[in-house]
mmCIF file of C-alpha atoms in Angstrom:
data_model
loop_
_atom_site.group_PDB
_atom_site.id
_atom_site.type_symbol
_atom_site.label_atom_id
_atom_site.label_comp_id
_atom_site.label_asym_id
_atom_site.label_seq_id
_atom_site.Cartn_x
_atom_site.Cartn_y
_atom_site.Cartn_z
ATOM 1 C CA THR A 11 -0.059 0.020 -0.043
ATOM 2 C CA LEU A 12 1.267 3.362 -1.011
ATOM 3 C CA VAL A 13 0.416 6.181 1.529
ATOM 4 C CA PHE A 14 0.428 9.732 0.157
ATOM 5 C CA ALA A 15 1.429 12.860 1.936
ATOM 6 C CA ASP A 16 -2.289 13.861 2.195
ATOM 7 C CA GLY A 17 -2.967 10.528 4.071
ATOM 8 C CA SER A 18 -4.840 8.824 1.213
ATOM 9 C CA GLU A 19 -3.834 5.266 0.361
ATOM 10 C CA LYS A 20 -3.641 3.144 -2.744
ATOM 11 C CA ALA A 21 -3.089 -0.637 -2.899
ATOM 12 C CA PHE A 22 -0.889 -1.922 -5.757
ATOM 13 C CA LYS A 23 -0.192 -5.584 -6.736
ATOM 14 C CA VAL A 24 3.307 -6.781 -7.647
ATOM 15 C CA PRO A 25 2.986 -8.366 -11.157
ATOM 16 C CA SER A 26 3.764 -12.039 -10.706
ATOM 17 C CA GLY A 27 4.692 -11.376 -7.133
ATOM 18 C CA SER A 28 2.507 -14.002 -5.611
ATOM 19 C CA SER A 29 3.569 -16.670 -8.154
ATOM 20 C CA SER A 30 7.238 -16.099 -8.926
ATOM 21 C CA GLY A 31 8.209 -13.409 -6.459
ATOM 22 C CA LEU A 32 10.707 -10.554 -7.021
ATOM 23 C CA LYS A 33 13.846 -11.118 -9.040
ATOM 24 C CA ILE A 34 16.872 -9.078 -7.751
ATOM 25 C CA LYS A 35 20.146 -8.717 -9.639
ATOM 26 C CA ILE A 36 23.190 -8.334 -7.389
ATOM 27 C CA LYS A 37 25.931 -6.106 -8.693
ATOM 28 C CA PRO A 38 28.859 -6.709 -7.994
ATOM 29 C CA GLU A 39 28.401 -10.361 -7.326
ATOM 30 C CA LEU A 40 27.939 -11.398 -3.665
ATOM 31 C CA VAL A 41 30.721 -13.720 -2.743
ATOM 32 C CA ILE A 42 30.023 -15.803 0.315
ATOM 33 C CA VAL A 43 33.138 -17.299 2.051
ATOM 34 C CA ALA A 44 32.938 -20.000 4.722
ATOM 35 C CA ASN A 45 32.829 -18.670 8.295
ATOM 36 C CA GLU A 46 32.610 -15.122 7.079
ATOM 37 C CA GLU A 47 29.769 -12.558 6.883
ATOM 38 C CA SER A 48 28.756 -10.304 3.969
ATOM 39 C CA GLU A 49 26.194 -7.542 4.305
ATOM 40 C CA LEU A 50 23.733 -7.213 1.465
ATOM 41 C CA LEU A 51 21.726 -4.026 1.101
ATOM 42 C CA LEU A 52 18.390 -3.963 -0.776
ATOM 43 C CA ASP A 53 17.244 -0.602 -2.228
ATOM 44 C CA LEU A 54 13.778 -0.255 -3.583
ATOM 45 C CA ASP A 55 13.896 2.495 -6.186
ATOM 46 C CA LEU A 56 10.413 3.997 -5.905
ATOM 47 C CA ALA A 57 11.124 6.621 -8.591
ATOM 48 C CA LYS A 58 11.544 3.855 -11.165
ATOM 49 C CA SER A 59 8.947 1.400 -9.778
ATOM 50 C CA PHE A 60 5.781 3.182 -10.894
ATOM 51 C CA LYS A 61 4.859 3.572 -14.578
ATOM 52 C CA VAL A 62 1.800 4.762 -16.449
ATOM 53 C CA GLY A 63 0.596 2.272 -19.050
ATOM 54 C CA GLY A 64 0.245 3.413 -22.635
ATOM 55 C CA THR A 65 2.457 6.428 -22.237
ATOM 56 C CA GLY A 66 5.382 4.686 -20.530
ATOM 57 C CA GLY A 67 6.040 7.931 -18.538
ATOM 58 C CA ASP A 68 6.625 8.565 -14.887
ATOM 59 C CA PRO A 69 3.287 9.134 -13.116
ATOM 60 C CA THR A 70 2.498 12.026 -10.796
ATOM 61 C CA CYS A 71 0.979 11.331 -7.399
ATOM 62 C CA ASP A 72 -2.424 12.379 -8.849
ATOM 63 C CA ASP A 73 -1.991 9.829 -11.605
ATOM 64 C CA LEU A 74 -1.277 7.046 -9.084
ATOM 65 C CA LYS A 75 -4.277 8.056 -6.885
ATOM 66 C CA SER A 76 -6.748 8.119 -9.768
ATOM 67 C CA ASP A 77 -5.498 5.196 -11.938
ATOM 68 C CA LYS A 78 -5.090 7.716 -14.719
ATOM 69 C CA GLY A 79 -3.472 5.806 -17.638
ATOM 70 C CA LYS A 80 -3.492 2.610 -15.610
ATOM 71 C CA ALA A 81 -0.584 3.316 -13.310
ATOM 72 C CA SER A 82 1.294 0.157 -12.290
ATOM 73 C CA PHE A 83 3.832 -0.843 -9.717
ATOM 74 C CA LYS A 84 6.747 -2.969 -10.987
ATOM 75 C CA PRO A 85 9.315 -2.936 -8.227
ATOM 76 C CA VAL A 86 12.971 -1.979 -9.152
ATOM 77 C CA VAL A 87 15.111 -3.380 -6.467
ATOM 78 C CA ARG A 88 18.858 -3.037 -6.455
ATOM 79 C CA ALA A 89 21.034 -5.266 -4.250
ATOM 80 C CA PHE A 90 24.506 -4.149 -3.084
ATOM 81 C CA ASN A 91 27.356 -5.997 -1.504
ATOM 82 C CA VAL A 92 28.111 -3.393 1.156
ATOM 83 C CA ASP A 93 31.845 -4.493 1.350
ATOM 84 C CA LEU A 94 32.320 -3.885 -2.301
ATOM 85 C CA THR A 95 30.443 -0.513 -2.695
ATOM 86 C CA GLY A 96 30.739 2.978 -1.178
ATOM 87 C CA VAL A 97 28.448 5.897 -0.350
ATOM 88 C CA LEU A 98 28.333 9.346 -1.939
ATOM 89 C CA ALA A 99 26.231 11.748 0.169
ATOM 90 C CA GLY A 100 25.546 15.323 0.815
ATOM 91 C CA ALA A 101 22.928 18.084 1.152
ATOM 92 C CA VAL A 102 21.107 20.457 -1.186
ATOM 93 C CA ALA A 103 20.505 24.103 -0.136
ATOM 94 C CA ASP A 104 19.309 27.311 -1.730
ATOM 95 C CA ALA A 105 21.252 30.442 -2.099
ATOM 96 C CA ASN A 106 20.177 31.513 1.506
ATOM 97 C CA GLY A 107 21.574 28.270 2.879
ATOM 98 C CA ASP A 108 18.070 26.816 3.576
ATOM 99 C CA PRO A 109 17.648 23.087 2.833
ATOM 100 C CA VAL A 110 16.001 22.098 -0.405
ATOM 101 C CA ALA A 111 13.694 18.999 -0.432
ATOM 102 C CA ASP A 112 12.789 16.972 -3.427
ATOM 103 C CA ALA A 113 15.629 17.974 -5.672
ATOM 104 C CA GLU A 114 16.505 15.193 -8.078
ATOM 105 C CA ILE A 115 20.004 13.956 -7.768
ATOM 106 C CA ALA A 116 21.370 11.949 -10.689
ATOM 107 C CA VAL A 117 24.812 10.357 -10.787
ATOM 108 C CA TYR A 118 26.650 9.562 -14.027
ATOM 109 C CA LEU A 119 30.050 8.100 -14.672
ATOM 110 C CA LYS A 120 32.797 10.826 -14.686
ATOM 111 C CA ASP A 121 32.865 12.814 -17.904
ATOM 112 C CA ALA A 122 30.010 10.937 -19.448
ATOM 113 C CA VAL A 123 28.165 12.803 -22.213
ATOM 114 C CA VAL A 124 24.748 13.458 -20.734
ATOM 115 C CA VAL A 125 21.869 14.002 -23.099
ATOM 116 C CA VAL A 126 18.079 14.059 -22.613
ATOM 117 C CA ASP A 127 17.748 10.219 -22.749
ATOM 118 C CA SER A 128 20.885 9.373 -20.791
ATOM 119 C CA GLU A 129 20.416 6.795 -18.180
ATOM 120 C CA PRO A 130 22.118 7.659 -14.898
ATOM 121 C CA VAL A 131 24.038 5.176 -12.760
ATOM 122 C CA ALA A 132 21.767 6.066 -9.854
ATOM 123 C CA THR A 133 19.179 8.570 -8.753
ATOM 124 C CA THR A 134 17.505 9.774 -5.620
ATOM 125 C CA PHE A 135 15.840 12.926 -4.219
ATOM 126 C CA SER A 136 16.944 15.219 -1.416
ATOM 127 C CA ALA A 137 14.982 14.423 1.705
ATOM 128 C CA PRO A 138 11.801 16.237 2.551
ATOM 129 C CA ALA A 139 11.224 17.696 6.059
ATOM 130 C CA GLY A 140 9.983 15.498 8.809
ATOM 131 C CA LEU A 141 11.798 12.204 8.133
ATOM 132 C CA ALA A 142 13.309 10.346 11.062
ATOM 133 C CA ASN A 143 17.159 10.334 11.228
ATOM 134 C CA VAL A 144 17.521 12.477 7.999
ATOM 135 C CA ASP A 145 17.597 16.200 7.816
ATOM 136 C CA GLU A 146 15.724 18.046 5.023
ATOM 137 C CA GLY A 147 17.813 18.354 1.899
ATOM 138 C CA GLU A 148 20.154 15.421 2.562
ATOM 139 C CA TRP A 149 20.738 12.665 0.052
ATOM 140 C CA ALA A 150 22.923 9.558 -0.234
ATOM 141 C CA LEU A 151 23.583 6.952 -2.810
ATOM 142 C CA ARG A 152 25.365 3.683 -2.651
ATOM 143 C CA LEU A 153 27.681 3.117 -5.715
ATOM 144 C CA GLU A 154 30.347 0.899 -7.068
ATOM 145 C CA PRO A 155 33.985 2.189 -6.766
ATOM 146 C CA GLY A 156 34.783 4.733 -9.327
ATOM 147 C CA ALA A 157 34.528 8.472 -10.260
ATOM 148 C CA TYR A 158 31.119 10.094 -10.757
ATOM 149 C CA ASP A 159 29.643 13.417 -11.815
ATOM 150 C CA VAL A 160 26.550 14.524 -9.854
ATOM 151 C CA TYR A 161 23.721 16.436 -11.654
ATOM 152 C CA VAL A 162 20.930 18.178 -9.684
ATOM 153 C CA ARG A 163 17.446 19.103 -10.890
ATOM 154 C CA ALA A 164 15.725 21.526 -8.582
ATOM 155 C CA PRO A 165 12.037 21.076 -7.806
ATOM 156 C CA ASP A 166 9.635 22.564 -10.304
ATOM 157 C CA THR A 167 12.177 22.838 -13.039
ATOM 158 C CA ASP A 168 13.227 20.687 -16.045
ATOM 159 C CA LEU A 169 16.819 21.811 -16.085
ATOM 160 C CA SER A 170 19.464 19.351 -14.644
ATOM 161 C CA VAL A 171 22.958 20.964 -13.917
ATOM 162 C CA ARG A 172 26.265 19.262 -13.047
ATOM 163 C CA PHE A 173 27.317 20.414 -9.602
ATOM 164 C CA ILE A 174 30.019 17.947 -8.638
ATOM 165 C CA GLN A 175 32.612 16.602 -11.090
ATOM 166 C CA GLY A 176 34.708 13.514 -10.464
ATOM 167 C CA ALA A 177 33.550 12.402 -6.906
ATOM 168 C CA THR A 178 35.498 9.407 -5.950
ATOM 169 C CA ILE A 179 33.950 6.283 -4.406
ATOM 170 C CA LYS A 180 36.082 3.705 -2.731
ATOM 171 C CA ALA A 181 34.758 0.324 -1.453
ATOM 172 C CA GLY A 182 33.729 0.427 2.173
ATOM 173 C CA HIS A 183 33.966 4.253 2.433
ATOM 174 C CA VAL A 184 31.510 7.090 2.737
ATOM 175 C CA ASN A 185 32.245 10.273 0.685
ATOM 176 C CA ASP A 186 29.904 12.698 2.377
ATOM 177 C CA GLY A 187 29.673 16.386 2.807
ATOM 178 C CA GLN A 188 28.932 17.036 -0.798
ATOM 179 C CA ALA A 189 27.387 20.528 -0.500
ATOM 180 C CA ILE A 190 25.180 21.576 -3.402
ATOM 181 C CA THR A 191 23.918 25.177 -3.389
ATOM 182 C CA LEU A 192 21.267 25.919 -5.957
ATOM 183 C CA PRO A 193 21.186 29.449 -7.524
#
C-alpha cells in the first residue's frame, strides 16, 4: 500500500509477485566465504517502480491516486554487497543556505556525455522535512567504486545541472559532505 502525503492510500499488486516473487540482480556479485559474513543492502527505487501504461512515462501522485493511464507498480530493487561498494552523500541548499527538499540527484560516470535520454548510474531525491534520522535536503547513494559526476534538478524545473565533477567512491568508504547550493 502506498500512503500519500495527504494521508490517502492506494493498494498496488506486484505483477507475478504471488507466483514467482521478485527477481533481484546483485551487482557486483555477492561472494560468500565459509565462516565469514557479507552484508547485503536492498534498495527499492520508488522513482523507477511506478509507470503509467500506454504512455510509459513517470506518473505524478495524482496519476497514481486516480489510476489515470493505468498506473502500475513494478518494483525496481537493487542489491548491493556493502563490502564492495561505497556511499556518496551530501545536502542540497538554496542560495540563502536553507535546505531544499525533493531536488533530483542523478549520478553519471565521470565525464559521461549526458543528453536528454541518458540513463544515470543512480538517482535519488533530497529528503523532505519530517523524516526520522534524516535532515531536510540530505541525500545519499550507494555506488560501485569509481569516479562520478553529480547532476541536480531543482524542484519545479526541467533543467538538470552538473554540480559535482569527479567525486571518487572507494569500497567500504563514505564520501559525504557534498554540499550543493542551488542558485
